[in-house]
Coordinates of C-alpha atoms in Angstrom, one line a residue:
M22 CA 80.9 94.1 112.2
R23 CA 84.6 94.3 111.3
I24 CA 86.3 94.5 108.0
V25 CA 90.1 93.7 107.4
V26 CA 91.4 95.1 104.1
G27 CA 94.8 94.4 102.7
V28 CA 96.9 97.1 100.9
D29 CA 100.2 96.8 99.1
A30 CA 102.4 98.9 97.0
S31 CA 100.4 98.3 93.8
S32 CA 98.7 101.2 92.1
Y33 CA 95.4 99.1 92.7
S34 CA 95.3 99.5 96.4
V35 CA 93.5 102.9 96.3
A36 CA 90.6 101.2 94.5
V37 CA 90.6 98.3 97.1
V38 CA 90.4 100.8 99.8
E39 CA 87.7 102.8 98.1
R40 CA 85.5 99.5 97.8
A41 CA 86.3 98.6 101.6
V42 CA 85.2 102.1 102.7
E43 CA 82.0 101.7 100.7
L44 CA 81.3 98.3 102.4
A45 CA 82.1 99.6 105.7
R46 CA 79.7 102.6 105.3
A47 CA 77.0 100.3 103.9
L48 CA 77.4 97.7 106.7
R49 CA 78.3 100.1 109.6
A50 CA 81.4 98.2 110.1
E51 CA 84.8 99.1 111.6
L52 CA 87.6 99.0 109.0
E53 CA 91.2 97.9 109.5
V54 CA 93.5 98.7 106.8
V55 CA 96.5 96.3 106.9
H56 CA 99.8 96.7 104.9
V57 CA 102.0 93.6 104.9
F58 CA 105.7 94.0 104.2
E59 CA 107.1 90.9 102.6
M60 CA 110.7 90.1 103.1
P61 CA 112.6 90.6 99.8
F62 CA 113.9 87.4 98.2
V63 CA 117.4 88.8 98.0
Y64 CA 117.5 89.1 101.7
D65 CA 117.0 85.4 102.0
L66 CA 120.1 84.7 99.8
G67 CA 122.2 86.9 102.1
A68 CA 122.4 89.9 100.1
A69 CA 123.3 93.3 101.9
V70 CA 120.1 94.9 101.9
D71 CA 118.8 97.5 104.4
V72 CA 115.4 95.8 105.1
E73 CA 114.3 98.3 107.7
Q74 CA 114.8 101.1 105.0
M75 CA 112.9 99.1 102.4
R76 CA 110.0 98.4 104.9
S77 CA 109.8 102.1 105.8
A78 CA 109.8 103.3 102.4
E79 CA 107.2 100.8 101.1
A80 CA 104.9 101.6 104.1
E81 CA 105.3 105.3 103.4
A82 CA 104.4 104.9 99.8
V83 CA 101.4 102.7 100.6
W84 CA 99.9 104.9 103.3
S85 CA 100.6 108.1 101.2
A86 CA 98.6 106.6 98.3
V87 CA 95.6 105.5 100.4
R88 CA 95.7 108.4 102.8
P89 CA 93.2 110.6 100.8
V90 CA 90.6 107.9 100.7
L91 CA 90.9 107.2 104.5
D92 CA 90.9 110.9 105.4
G93 CA 87.6 111.2 103.4
A94 CA 86.0 108.7 105.2
D95 CA 85.6 110.4 108.6
D96 CA 82.2 108.7 109.0
V97 CA 83.9 105.2 109.2
S98 CA 85.9 104.0 112.2
I99 CA 89.3 103.1 110.6
T100 CA 92.6 101.7 112.0
S101 CA 95.8 101.2 110.1
T102 CA 98.3 98.4 110.8
D103 CA 101.7 97.5 109.4
L104 CA 102.9 93.8 109.6
T105 CA 105.7 91.9 108.2
G106 CA 105.5 88.4 106.8
G107 CA 103.6 86.5 103.9
S108 CA 100.8 88.7 102.9
A109 CA 98.0 85.9 102.8
R110 CA 99.0 84.4 106.1
M111 CA 99.3 87.7 107.9
L112 CA 95.9 89.0 106.6
V113 CA 94.2 85.7 107.5
N114 CA 95.9 85.7 111.0
R115 CA 94.8 89.3 111.5
A116 CA 91.4 88.6 110.6
A117 CA 91.2 85.7 113.0
E118 CA 92.9 87.5 115.9
T119 CA 90.4 90.5 115.5
E120 CA 87.4 88.1 114.8
A121 CA 86.7 89.9 111.5
D122 CA 83.6 89.2 109.6
L123 CA 85.1 90.1 106.1
I124 CA 88.4 90.3 104.4
V125 CA 88.7 92.6 101.4
V126 CA 91.7 92.0 99.0
G127 CA 92.6 93.0 95.5
N128 CA 93.3 90.8 92.5
R129 CA 95.5 92.2 89.9
G130 CA 94.4 89.9 87.3
R131 CA 97.8 88.3 86.6
G132 CA 97.6 85.2 84.6
D133 CA 98.0 81.6 85.9
L134 CA 101.9 81.5 85.2
A135 CA 102.6 84.8 86.9
S136 CA 100.5 83.8 89.9
L137 CA 102.3 80.5 90.1
V138 CA 105.6 82.2 90.1
L139 CA 104.9 85.3 92.2
G140 CA 102.1 83.9 94.4
S141 CA 98.6 85.2 94.8
T142 CA 97.6 86.9 98.0
S143 CA 93.9 86.7 97.1
H144 CA 94.2 83.1 96.3
G145 CA 95.8 82.3 99.6
V146 CA 93.4 84.3 101.6
I147 CA 90.4 82.6 99.8
H148 CA 91.5 79.2 100.9
T149 CA 92.5 79.9 104.5
A150 CA 90.3 82.7 105.7
P151 CA 88.1 82.2 108.8
C152 CA 85.5 84.6 107.4
D153 CA 84.1 85.7 104.1
V154 CA 86.4 87.3 101.5
F155 CA 85.5 89.9 99.0
I156 CA 87.8 90.3 96.0
V157 CA 88.2 93.7 94.2
R158 CA 89.1 93.0 90.7
G159 CA 92.1 94.5 89.0
E160 CA 92.3 95.9 85.5
R161 CA 92.0 93.3 82.8

């Protein structure tokens, strides 16, 4: 069995990874932790932005936050992957490419308006995933 879990720069990613590790242990599954860097909106407008520096800083922050959980899960087969693109699309593509049985993502609990404006990775994954999806609820 294979589980793909999406992490981002939110403070909730640690809880998402903790839950994914619990599931991987219980199901004796391989776990792939995926961070997707989304190109900043200002870059699309032609602003002078060092995108590589932003990508590197975000990845470092994400992996630093979840590393203690991953290091404590030495009984689980874990790989880490960095991708660039739309989070929902990239997680779904990765799950399809690796024939994952489950995708684990967080839900920050934003309201309908915020999700409409900012997008919702969990919503996008639910509607396009090639496998089951497990949503880890954010704080309410």
